[in-house]
Short mmCIF file of C-alpha atoms and ligand atoms in Angstrom, two decimals:
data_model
loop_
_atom_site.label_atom_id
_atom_site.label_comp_id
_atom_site.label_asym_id
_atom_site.label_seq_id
_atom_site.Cartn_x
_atom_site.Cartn_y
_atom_site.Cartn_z
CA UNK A 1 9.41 -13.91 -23.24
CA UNK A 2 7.51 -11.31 -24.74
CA UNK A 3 8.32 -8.60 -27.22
CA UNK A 4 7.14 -5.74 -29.09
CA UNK A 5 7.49 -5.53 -32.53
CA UNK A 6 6.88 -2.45 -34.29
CA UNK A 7 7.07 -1.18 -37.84
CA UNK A 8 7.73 2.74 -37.83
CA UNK A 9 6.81 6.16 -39.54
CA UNK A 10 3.39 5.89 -38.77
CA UNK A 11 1.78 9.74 -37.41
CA UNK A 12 -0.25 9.13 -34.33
CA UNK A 13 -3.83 10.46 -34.52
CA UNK A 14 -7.41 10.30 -33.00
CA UNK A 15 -8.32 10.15 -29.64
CA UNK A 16 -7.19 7.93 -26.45
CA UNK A 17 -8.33 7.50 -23.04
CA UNK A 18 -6.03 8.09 -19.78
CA UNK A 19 -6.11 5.54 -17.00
CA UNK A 20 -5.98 6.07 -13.37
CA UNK A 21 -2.44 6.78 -12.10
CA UNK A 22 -0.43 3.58 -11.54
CA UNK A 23 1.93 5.63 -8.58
CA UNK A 24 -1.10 6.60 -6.54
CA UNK A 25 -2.51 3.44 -6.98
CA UNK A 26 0.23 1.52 -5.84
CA UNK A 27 0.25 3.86 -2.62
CA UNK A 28 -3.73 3.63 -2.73
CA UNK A 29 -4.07 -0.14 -2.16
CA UNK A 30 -2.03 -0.42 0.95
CA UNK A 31 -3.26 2.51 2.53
CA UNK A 32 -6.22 0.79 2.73
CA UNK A 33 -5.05 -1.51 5.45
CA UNK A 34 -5.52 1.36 7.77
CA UNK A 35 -9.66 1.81 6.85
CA UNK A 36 -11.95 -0.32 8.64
CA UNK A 37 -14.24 -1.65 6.59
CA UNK A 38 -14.77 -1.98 2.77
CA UNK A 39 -13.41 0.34 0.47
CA UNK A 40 -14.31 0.94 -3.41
CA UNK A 41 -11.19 2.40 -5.86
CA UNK A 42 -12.31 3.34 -9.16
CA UNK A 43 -10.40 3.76 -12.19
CA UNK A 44 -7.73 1.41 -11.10
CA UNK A 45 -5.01 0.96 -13.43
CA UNK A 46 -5.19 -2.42 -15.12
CA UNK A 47 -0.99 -3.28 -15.10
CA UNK A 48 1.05 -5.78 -13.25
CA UNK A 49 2.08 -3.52 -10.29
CA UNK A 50 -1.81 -3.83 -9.10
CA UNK A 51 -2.05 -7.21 -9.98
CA UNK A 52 1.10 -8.00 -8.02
CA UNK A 53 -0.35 -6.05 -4.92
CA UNK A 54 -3.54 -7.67 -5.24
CA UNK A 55 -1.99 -10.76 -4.63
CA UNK A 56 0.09 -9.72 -1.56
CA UNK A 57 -2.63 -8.36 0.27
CA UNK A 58 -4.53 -11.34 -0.85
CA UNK A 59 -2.02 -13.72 0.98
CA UNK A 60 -1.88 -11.63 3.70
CA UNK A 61 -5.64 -11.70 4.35
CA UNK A 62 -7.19 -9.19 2.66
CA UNK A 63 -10.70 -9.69 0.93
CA UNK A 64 -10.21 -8.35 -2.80
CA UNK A 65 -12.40 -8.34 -5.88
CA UNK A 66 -11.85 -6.30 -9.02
CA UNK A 67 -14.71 -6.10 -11.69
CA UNK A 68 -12.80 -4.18 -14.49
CA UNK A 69 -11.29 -1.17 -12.81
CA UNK A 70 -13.03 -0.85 -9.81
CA UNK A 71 -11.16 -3.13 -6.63
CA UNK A 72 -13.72 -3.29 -3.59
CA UNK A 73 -11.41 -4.11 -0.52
CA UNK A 74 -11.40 -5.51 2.94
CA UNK A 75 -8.40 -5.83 5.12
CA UNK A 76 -10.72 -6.60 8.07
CA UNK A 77 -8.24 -10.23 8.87
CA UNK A 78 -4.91 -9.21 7.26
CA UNK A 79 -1.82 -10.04 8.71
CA UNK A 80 0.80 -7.79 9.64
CA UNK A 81 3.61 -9.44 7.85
CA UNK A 82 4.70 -11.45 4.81
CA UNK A 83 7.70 -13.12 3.67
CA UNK A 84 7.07 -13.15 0.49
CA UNK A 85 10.01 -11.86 -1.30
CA UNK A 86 9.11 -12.74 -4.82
CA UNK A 87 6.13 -10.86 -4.97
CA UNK A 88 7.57 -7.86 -2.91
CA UNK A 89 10.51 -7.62 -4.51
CA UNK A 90 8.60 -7.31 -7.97
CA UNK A 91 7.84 -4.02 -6.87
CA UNK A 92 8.51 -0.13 -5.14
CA UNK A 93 5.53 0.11 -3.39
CA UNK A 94 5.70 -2.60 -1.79
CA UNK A 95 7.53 -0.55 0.99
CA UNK A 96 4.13 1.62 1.70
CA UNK A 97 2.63 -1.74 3.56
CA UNK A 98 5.47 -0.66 6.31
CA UNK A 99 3.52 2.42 7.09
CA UNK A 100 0.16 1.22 6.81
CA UNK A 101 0.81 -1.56 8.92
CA UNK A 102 2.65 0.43 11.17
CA UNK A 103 0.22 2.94 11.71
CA UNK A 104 -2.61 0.40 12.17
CA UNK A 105 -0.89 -3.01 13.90
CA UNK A 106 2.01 -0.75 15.56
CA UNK A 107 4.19 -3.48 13.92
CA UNK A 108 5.10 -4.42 10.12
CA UNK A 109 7.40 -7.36 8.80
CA UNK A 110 8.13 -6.98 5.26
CA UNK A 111 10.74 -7.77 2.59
CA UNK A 112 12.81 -4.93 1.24
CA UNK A 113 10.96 -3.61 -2.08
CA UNK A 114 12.93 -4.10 -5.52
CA UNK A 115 11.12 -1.84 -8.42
CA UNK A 116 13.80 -0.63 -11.76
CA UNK A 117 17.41 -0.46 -11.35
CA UNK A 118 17.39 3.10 -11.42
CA UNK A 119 20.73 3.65 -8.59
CA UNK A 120 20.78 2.97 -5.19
CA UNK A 121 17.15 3.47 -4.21
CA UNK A 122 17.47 4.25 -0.57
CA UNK A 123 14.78 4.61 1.84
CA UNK A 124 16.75 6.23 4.71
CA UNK A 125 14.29 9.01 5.10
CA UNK A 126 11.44 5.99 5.26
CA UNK A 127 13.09 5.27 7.92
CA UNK A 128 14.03 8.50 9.47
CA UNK A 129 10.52 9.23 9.64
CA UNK A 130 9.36 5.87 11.51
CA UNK A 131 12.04 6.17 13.86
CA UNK A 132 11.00 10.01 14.46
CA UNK A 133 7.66 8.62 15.20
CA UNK A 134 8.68 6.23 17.93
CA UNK A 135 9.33 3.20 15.80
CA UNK A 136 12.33 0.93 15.81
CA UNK A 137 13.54 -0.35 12.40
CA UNK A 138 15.82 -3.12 11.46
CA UNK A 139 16.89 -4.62 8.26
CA UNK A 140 18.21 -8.07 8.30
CA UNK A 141 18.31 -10.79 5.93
CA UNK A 142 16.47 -9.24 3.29
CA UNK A 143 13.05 -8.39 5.57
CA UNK A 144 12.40 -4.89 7.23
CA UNK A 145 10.96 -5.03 10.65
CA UNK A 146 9.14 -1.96 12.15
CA UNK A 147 7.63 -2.04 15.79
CA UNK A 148 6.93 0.16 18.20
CA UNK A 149 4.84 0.76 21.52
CA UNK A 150 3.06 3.28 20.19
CA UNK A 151 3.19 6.45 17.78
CA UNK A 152 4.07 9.82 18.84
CA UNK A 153 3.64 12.80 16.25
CA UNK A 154 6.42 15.04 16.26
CA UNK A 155 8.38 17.04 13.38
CA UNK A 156 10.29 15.57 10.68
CA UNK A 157 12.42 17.32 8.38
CA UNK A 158 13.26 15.50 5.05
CA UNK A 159 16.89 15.85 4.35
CA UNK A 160 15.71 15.13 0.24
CA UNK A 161 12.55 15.55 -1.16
CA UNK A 162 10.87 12.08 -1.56
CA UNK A 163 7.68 10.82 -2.85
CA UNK A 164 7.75 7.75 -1.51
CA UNK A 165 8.98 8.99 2.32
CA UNK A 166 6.39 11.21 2.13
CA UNK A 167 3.29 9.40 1.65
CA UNK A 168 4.77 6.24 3.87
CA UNK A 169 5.81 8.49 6.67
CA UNK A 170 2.03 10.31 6.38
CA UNK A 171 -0.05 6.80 6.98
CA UNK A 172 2.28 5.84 9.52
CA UNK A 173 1.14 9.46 11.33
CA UNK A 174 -2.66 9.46 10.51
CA UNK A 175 -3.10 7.12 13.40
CA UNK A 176 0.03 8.54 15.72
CA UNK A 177 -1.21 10.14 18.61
CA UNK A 178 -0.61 13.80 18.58
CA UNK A 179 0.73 16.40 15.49
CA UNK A 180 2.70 15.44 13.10
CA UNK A 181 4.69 17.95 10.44
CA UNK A 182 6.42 16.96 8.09
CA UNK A 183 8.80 19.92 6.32
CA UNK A 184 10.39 19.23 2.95
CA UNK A 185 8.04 16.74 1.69
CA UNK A 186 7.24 15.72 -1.72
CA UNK A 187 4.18 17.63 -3.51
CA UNK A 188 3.40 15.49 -6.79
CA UNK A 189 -0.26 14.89 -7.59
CA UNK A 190 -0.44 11.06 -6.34
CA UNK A 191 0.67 12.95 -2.83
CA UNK A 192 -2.21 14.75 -2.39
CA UNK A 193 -4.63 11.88 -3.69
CA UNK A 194 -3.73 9.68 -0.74
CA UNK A 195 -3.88 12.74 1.78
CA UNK A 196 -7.46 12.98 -0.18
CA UNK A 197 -8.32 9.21 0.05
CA UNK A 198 -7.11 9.39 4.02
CA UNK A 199 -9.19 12.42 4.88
CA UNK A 200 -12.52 11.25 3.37
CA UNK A 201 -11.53 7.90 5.50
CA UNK A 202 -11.67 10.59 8.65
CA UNK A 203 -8.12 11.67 8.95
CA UNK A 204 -7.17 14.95 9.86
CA UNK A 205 -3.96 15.93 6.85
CA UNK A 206 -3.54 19.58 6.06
CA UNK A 207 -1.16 20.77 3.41
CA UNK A 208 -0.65 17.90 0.77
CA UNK A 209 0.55 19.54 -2.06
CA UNK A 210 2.83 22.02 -0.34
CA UNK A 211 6.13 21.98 1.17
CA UNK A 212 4.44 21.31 4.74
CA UNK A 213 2.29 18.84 6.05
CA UNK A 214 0.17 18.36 8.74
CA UNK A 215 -1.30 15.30 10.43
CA UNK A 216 -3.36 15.79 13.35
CA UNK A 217 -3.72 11.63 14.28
CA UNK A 218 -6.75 10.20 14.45
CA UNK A 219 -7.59 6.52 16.27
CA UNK A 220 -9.85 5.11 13.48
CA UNK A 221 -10.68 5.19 9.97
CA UNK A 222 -13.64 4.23 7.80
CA UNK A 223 -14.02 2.17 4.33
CA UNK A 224 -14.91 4.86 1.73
CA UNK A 225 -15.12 5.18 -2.20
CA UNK A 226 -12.06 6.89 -4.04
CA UNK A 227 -11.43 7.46 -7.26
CA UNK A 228 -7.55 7.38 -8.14
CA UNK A 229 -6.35 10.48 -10.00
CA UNK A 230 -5.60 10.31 -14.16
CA UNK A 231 -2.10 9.17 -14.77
CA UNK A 232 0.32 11.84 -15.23
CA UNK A 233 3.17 9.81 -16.53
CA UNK A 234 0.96 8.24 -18.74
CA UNK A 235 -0.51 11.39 -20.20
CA UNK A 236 2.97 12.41 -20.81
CA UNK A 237 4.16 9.09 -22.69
CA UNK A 238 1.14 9.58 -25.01
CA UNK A 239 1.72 13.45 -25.51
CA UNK A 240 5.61 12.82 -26.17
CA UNK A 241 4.71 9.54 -28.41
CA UNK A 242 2.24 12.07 -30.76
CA UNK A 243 4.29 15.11 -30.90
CA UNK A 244 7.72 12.56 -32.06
CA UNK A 245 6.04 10.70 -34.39
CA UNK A 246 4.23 14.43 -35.94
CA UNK A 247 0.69 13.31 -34.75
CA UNK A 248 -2.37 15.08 -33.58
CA UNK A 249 -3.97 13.18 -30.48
CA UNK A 250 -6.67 14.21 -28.14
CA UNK A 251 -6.06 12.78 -24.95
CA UNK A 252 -8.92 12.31 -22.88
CA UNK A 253 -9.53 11.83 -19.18
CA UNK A 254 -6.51 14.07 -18.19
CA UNK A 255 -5.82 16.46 -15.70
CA UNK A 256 -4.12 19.30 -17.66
CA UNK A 257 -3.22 21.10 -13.98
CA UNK A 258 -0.49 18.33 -13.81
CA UNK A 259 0.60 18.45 -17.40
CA UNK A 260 2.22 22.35 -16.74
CA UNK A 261 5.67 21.27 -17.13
CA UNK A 262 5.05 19.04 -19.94
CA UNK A 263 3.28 21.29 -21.87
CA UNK A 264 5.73 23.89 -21.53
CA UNK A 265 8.80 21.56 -22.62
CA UNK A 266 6.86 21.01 -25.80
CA UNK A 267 5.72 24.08 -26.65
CA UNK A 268 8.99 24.76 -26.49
CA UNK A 269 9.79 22.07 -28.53
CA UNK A 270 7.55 23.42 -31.31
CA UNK A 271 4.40 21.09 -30.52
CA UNK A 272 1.13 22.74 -30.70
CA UNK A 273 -0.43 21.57 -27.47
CA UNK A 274 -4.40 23.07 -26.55
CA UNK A 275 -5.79 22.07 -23.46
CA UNK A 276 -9.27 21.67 -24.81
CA UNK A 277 -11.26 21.30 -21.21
CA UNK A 278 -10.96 20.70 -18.23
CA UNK A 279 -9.76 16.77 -18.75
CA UNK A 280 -8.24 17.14 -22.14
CA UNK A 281 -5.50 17.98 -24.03
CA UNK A 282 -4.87 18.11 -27.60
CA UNK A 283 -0.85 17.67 -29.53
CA UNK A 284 -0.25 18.02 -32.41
CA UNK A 285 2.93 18.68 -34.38
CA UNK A 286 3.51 18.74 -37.98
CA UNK A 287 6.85 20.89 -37.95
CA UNK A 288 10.97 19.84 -37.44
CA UNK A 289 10.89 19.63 -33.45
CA UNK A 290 13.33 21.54 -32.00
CA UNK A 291 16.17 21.16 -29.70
CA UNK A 292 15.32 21.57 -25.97
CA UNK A 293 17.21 21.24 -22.64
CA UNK A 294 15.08 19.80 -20.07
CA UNK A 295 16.05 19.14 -16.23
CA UNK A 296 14.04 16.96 -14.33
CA UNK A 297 13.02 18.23 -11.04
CA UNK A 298 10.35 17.09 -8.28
CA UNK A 299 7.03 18.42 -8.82
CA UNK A 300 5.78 20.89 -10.46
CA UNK A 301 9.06 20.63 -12.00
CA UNK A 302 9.62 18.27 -15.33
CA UNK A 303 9.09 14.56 -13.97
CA UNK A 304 11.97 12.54 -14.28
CA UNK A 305 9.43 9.83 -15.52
CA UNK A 306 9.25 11.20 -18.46
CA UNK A 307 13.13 11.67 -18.87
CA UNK A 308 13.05 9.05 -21.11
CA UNK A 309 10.40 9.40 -23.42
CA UNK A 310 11.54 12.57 -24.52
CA UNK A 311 14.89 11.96 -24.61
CA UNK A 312 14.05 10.19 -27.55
CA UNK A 313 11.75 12.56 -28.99
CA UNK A 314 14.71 14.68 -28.76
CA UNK A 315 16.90 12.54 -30.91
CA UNK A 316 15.36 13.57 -34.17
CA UNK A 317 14.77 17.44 -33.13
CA UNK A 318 17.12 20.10 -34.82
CA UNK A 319 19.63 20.66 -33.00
CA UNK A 320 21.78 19.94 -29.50
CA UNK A 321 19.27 19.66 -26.56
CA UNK A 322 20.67 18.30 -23.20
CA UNK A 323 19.09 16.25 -20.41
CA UNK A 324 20.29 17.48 -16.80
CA UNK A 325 18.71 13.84 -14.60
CA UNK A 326 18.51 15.35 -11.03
CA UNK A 327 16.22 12.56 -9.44
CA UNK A 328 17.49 9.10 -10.22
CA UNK A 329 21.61 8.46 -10.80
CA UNK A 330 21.31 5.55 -13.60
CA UNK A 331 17.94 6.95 -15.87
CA UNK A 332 19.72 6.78 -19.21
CA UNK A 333 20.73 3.55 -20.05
CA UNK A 334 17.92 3.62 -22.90
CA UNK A 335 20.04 5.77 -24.45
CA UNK A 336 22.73 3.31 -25.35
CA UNK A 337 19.83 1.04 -26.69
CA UNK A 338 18.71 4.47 -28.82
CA UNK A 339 22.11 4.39 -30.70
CA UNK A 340 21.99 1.03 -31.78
CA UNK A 341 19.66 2.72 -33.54
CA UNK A 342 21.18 5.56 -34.90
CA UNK A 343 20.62 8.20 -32.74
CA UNK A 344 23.54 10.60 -31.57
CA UNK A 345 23.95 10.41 -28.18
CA UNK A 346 26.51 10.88 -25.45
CA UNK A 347 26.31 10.67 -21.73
CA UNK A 348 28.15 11.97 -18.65
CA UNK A 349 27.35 11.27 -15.51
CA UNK A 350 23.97 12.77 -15.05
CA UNK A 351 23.97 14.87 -17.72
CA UNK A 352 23.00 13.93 -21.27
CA UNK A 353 23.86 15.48 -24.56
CA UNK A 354 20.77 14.73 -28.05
CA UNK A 355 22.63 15.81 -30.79
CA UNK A 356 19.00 15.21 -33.43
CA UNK A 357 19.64 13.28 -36.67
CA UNK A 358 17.23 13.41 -39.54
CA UNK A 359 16.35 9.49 -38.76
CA UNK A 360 16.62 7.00 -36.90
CA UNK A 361 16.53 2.91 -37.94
CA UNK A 362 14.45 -0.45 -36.48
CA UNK A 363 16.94 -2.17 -34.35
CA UNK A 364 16.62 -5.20 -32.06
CA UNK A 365 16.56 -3.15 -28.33
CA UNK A 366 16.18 -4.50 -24.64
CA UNK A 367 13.70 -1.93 -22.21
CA UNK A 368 16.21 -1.35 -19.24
CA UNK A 369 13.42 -0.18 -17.55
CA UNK A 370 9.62 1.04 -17.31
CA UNK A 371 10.37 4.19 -18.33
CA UNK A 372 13.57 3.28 -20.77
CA UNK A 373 10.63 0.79 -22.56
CA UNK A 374 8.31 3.57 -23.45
CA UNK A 375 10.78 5.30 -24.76
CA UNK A 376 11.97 2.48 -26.61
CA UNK A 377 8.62 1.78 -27.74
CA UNK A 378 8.21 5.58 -29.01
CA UNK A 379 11.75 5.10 -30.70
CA UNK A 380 10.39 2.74 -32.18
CA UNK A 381 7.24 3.79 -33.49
CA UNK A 382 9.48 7.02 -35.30
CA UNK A 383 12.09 4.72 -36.55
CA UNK A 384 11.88 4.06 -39.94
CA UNK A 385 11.66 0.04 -40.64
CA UNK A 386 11.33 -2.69 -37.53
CA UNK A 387 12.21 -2.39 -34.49
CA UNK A 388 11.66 -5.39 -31.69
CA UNK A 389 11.61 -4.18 -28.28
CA UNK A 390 12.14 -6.93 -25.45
CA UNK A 391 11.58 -6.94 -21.55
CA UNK A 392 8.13 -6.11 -21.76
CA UNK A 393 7.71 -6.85 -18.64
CA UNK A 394 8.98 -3.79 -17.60
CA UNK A 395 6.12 -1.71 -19.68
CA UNK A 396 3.68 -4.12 -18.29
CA UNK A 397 4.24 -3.08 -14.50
CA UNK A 398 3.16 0.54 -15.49
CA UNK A 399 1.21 0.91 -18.78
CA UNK A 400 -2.00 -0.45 -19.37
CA UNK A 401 -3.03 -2.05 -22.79
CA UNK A 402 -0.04 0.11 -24.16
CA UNK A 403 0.05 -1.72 -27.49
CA UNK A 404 -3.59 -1.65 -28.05
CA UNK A 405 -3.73 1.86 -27.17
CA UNK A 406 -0.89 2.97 -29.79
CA UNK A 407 -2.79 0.77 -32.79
CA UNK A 408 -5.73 2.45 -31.84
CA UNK A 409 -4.16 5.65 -32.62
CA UNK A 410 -2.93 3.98 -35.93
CA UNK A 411 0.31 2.60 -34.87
CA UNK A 412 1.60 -0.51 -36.29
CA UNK A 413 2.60 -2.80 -33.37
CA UNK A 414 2.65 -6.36 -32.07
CA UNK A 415 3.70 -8.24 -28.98
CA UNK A 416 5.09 -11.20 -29.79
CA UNK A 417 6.47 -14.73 -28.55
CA UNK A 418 10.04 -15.58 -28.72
CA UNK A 419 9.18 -17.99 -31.21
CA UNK A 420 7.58 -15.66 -33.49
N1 EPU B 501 15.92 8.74 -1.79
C1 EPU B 501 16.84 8.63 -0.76
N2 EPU B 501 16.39 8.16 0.45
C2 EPU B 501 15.08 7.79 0.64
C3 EPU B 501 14.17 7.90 -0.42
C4 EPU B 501 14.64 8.39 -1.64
O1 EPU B 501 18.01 8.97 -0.89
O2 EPU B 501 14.74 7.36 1.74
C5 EPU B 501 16.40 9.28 -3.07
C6 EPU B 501 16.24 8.27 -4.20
O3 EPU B 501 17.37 7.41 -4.27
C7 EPU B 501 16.11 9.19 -5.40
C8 EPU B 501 15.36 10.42 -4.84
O4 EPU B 501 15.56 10.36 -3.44
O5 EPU B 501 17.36 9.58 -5.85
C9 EPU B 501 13.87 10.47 -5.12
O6 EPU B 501 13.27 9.25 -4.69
P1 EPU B 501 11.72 9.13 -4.29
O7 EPU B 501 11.66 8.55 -2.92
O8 EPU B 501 11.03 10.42 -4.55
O9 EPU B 501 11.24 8.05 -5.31
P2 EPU B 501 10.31 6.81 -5.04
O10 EPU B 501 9.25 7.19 -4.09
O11 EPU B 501 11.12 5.60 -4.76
C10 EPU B 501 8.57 7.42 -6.86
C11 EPU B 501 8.01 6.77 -8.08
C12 EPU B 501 9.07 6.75 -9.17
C13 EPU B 501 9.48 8.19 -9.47
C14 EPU B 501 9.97 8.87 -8.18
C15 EPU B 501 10.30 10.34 -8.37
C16 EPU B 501 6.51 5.18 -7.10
C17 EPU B 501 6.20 3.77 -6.81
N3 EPU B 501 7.64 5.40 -7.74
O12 EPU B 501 9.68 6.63 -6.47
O13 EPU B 501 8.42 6.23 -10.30
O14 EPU B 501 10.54 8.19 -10.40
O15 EPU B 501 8.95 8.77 -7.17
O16 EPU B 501 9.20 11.02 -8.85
O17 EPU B 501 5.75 6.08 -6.79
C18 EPU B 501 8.24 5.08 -12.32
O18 EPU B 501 7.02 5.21 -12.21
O19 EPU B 501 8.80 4.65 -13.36
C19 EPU B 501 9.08 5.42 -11.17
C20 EPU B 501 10.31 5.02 -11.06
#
């Protein structure tokens, strides 16, 4: 197995380059099954999540090449099921094939999607909305089965706001027959690229990025070229990583508009943070940070995907700052990892409470998660000595080149080999 290992204290500085957004993408890919024809995604992020999609889709048919990170597509032959749970149960997404293969075959058979242990992980409203439509849904035996006679648009009425109900629920209803709104939905930025990708396709979706949509379905769409958003999450691991370790990074190929909330926490934080056009953003902090609360919210609120990487910015701030976790029920077992190395940290229930320290110290720590592993990794990169981070894996699903990008920015990092 792979690790990280990282000697600390090194400041963060010069410039990096944001890839495209790993959650759109992994929504991007299978809404393709419902295009006819070939379609072109640029700026593809290059991390396991795509890879492990591109071979799903591969099994099940589809025609995929990817030169760098641009993935030309055709699902002209795919299939409307799979059984393969290893590769579906790698990931989330996996769960958006139900309504892409819904909305095109009328039928899906999939395997239940794993993703991090973050809680229970329902997908209730999923199904909600596929029943609403006309479908029938049942889970047995570890595989998810969706059919119905046809699709009927109708209004559905989230009883939570989710991303991941949202944009399934919306392909499923591009090709219903009729109107379909959907009240309560989920407005973060990947939301509104897949409306985007859909509706140069030919769909008809009005509202994506507000608290109603509308989909006015449409019997056919065409292959088209799309170009998947700059990573938010990402953008925010790198802004975090160069504010904790008193940095000054220009981040490049950003969209600032989605960087409001994150931007605010830090100024708040004292970070000096300069949106220098329209896709960059400068950080830079050569001050104490200091103590914040921060509550993570849906968007535009603070993402809870970057609950972790500033908790531990947070550790070495002045002061108390608290983490309210609204989204996800089990988002802070990094935090037991962060006191191993010497951080002061206690945790109840969703709530957690950053008492900063002065420093923290290299320890040997296990990434619980995506997430948890950035943070981990930007624990580690403040920490003074060595720190070895394992379950890279984890880091690998969503970051691309993460290591390469942080010693390009002058960190001092490895991965290494169990044997090493
Ligand atoms: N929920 C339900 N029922 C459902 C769906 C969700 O109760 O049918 C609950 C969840 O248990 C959770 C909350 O609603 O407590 C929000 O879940 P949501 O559906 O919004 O999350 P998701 O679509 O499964 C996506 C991202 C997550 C990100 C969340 C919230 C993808 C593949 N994943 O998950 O990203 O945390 O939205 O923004 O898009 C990550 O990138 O590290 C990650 C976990």
């Amino acid at each position: 197995m792979e690790k990280f290992l990282i000697n600390g204290g090194n400041r963060l500085c010069g410039e990096i380059k944001i890839g495209g957004a790993k959650n759109a993408a992994v929504a991007v890919i299978p809404a393709t099954i419902l295009l006819s024809g070939k379609t072109t995604i640029t700026n593809l992020p290059r991390i396991s999540d795509t890879e492990v999609l591109h071979k799903l889709l591969s099994e099940m048919g589809s025609k995929i090449s990817i030169d760098g990170t641009t993935m030309v597509i055709d699902n002209e032959d795919i299939l409307h099921h799979t059984h393969n749970f290893d590769l579906a149960g790698k990931m989330r997404a996996s769960y958006y094939m139900c309504g892409a293969l819904l909305g095109r075959y009328k039928e899906a058979e999939i395997p239940l999607p794993g993703g991090c242990n973050l809680g229970t992980r329902q997908i209730d409203q999923h199904i909600k909305g596929f029943e609403k439509l006309g479908a029938e849904v049942k889970i047995s035996h570890g595989l998810i089965r969706i059919k119905a006679d046809k699709l009927v648009g109708t209004n559905i009425c989230f009883d939570i706001v989710s991303v991941g109900a949202t944009i399934n629920v919306m392909l499923a209803a591009t090709m219903a027959e009729g109107i379909t709104k959907l009240e309560n939905v989920a407005k973060e930025p990947h939301v509104v690229d897949i409306a985007n990708l859909l509706n140069k396709a030919g769909a008809k979706i009005e509202g994506a990025g507000t608290d109603i949509i509308t989909i006015y379905g449409v019997t056919s769409l065409k292959g088209v070229e799309h170009e998947i958003i700059p990573d938010q999450i990402e953008t925010g691991t790198y802004m975090i990583a160069a504010a904790a370790t008193k940095g000054n990074v220009l981040l490049t190929d950003v969209c600032p508009e989605h960087m409001e909330s994150v931007m605010d926490k830090l100024r708040d934080a004292g970070v000096e943070v300069a949106v220098e056009s329209s896709n960059q953003i400068r950080v830079k902090a050569d001050k104490k940070l200091l103590a914040i609360s921060v509550k993570t919210l849906p968007y535009p609120g603070f993402p809870t995907d970057l609950q972790s990487p500033i908790g531990t910015m947070l550790t070495v701030a002045n002061g108390t700052s608290m983490i309210i976790e609204n989204i996800w029920e089990n988002r802070f077992k990094y935090l037991d990892e962060l006191n191993k190395m010497g951080s002061d940290v206690s945790v109840d229930g969703r709530i957690a409470i950053i008492r900063g320290v002065d420093k923290i110290t290299g320890a040997r720590v296990t990434a619980p998660d995506l997430r948890g592993g950035a943070a981990l990794i930007i624990a580690g990169l403040i920490a003074e000595g060595y720190t070895i981070v394992s379950g890279v894996e984890h880091v690998d699903r969503g970051y691309e080149d993460m290591e390469m990008k942080l010693k390009q920015l002058g960190a001092d990092i490895k991965r290494i080999r169990e044997e090493d």
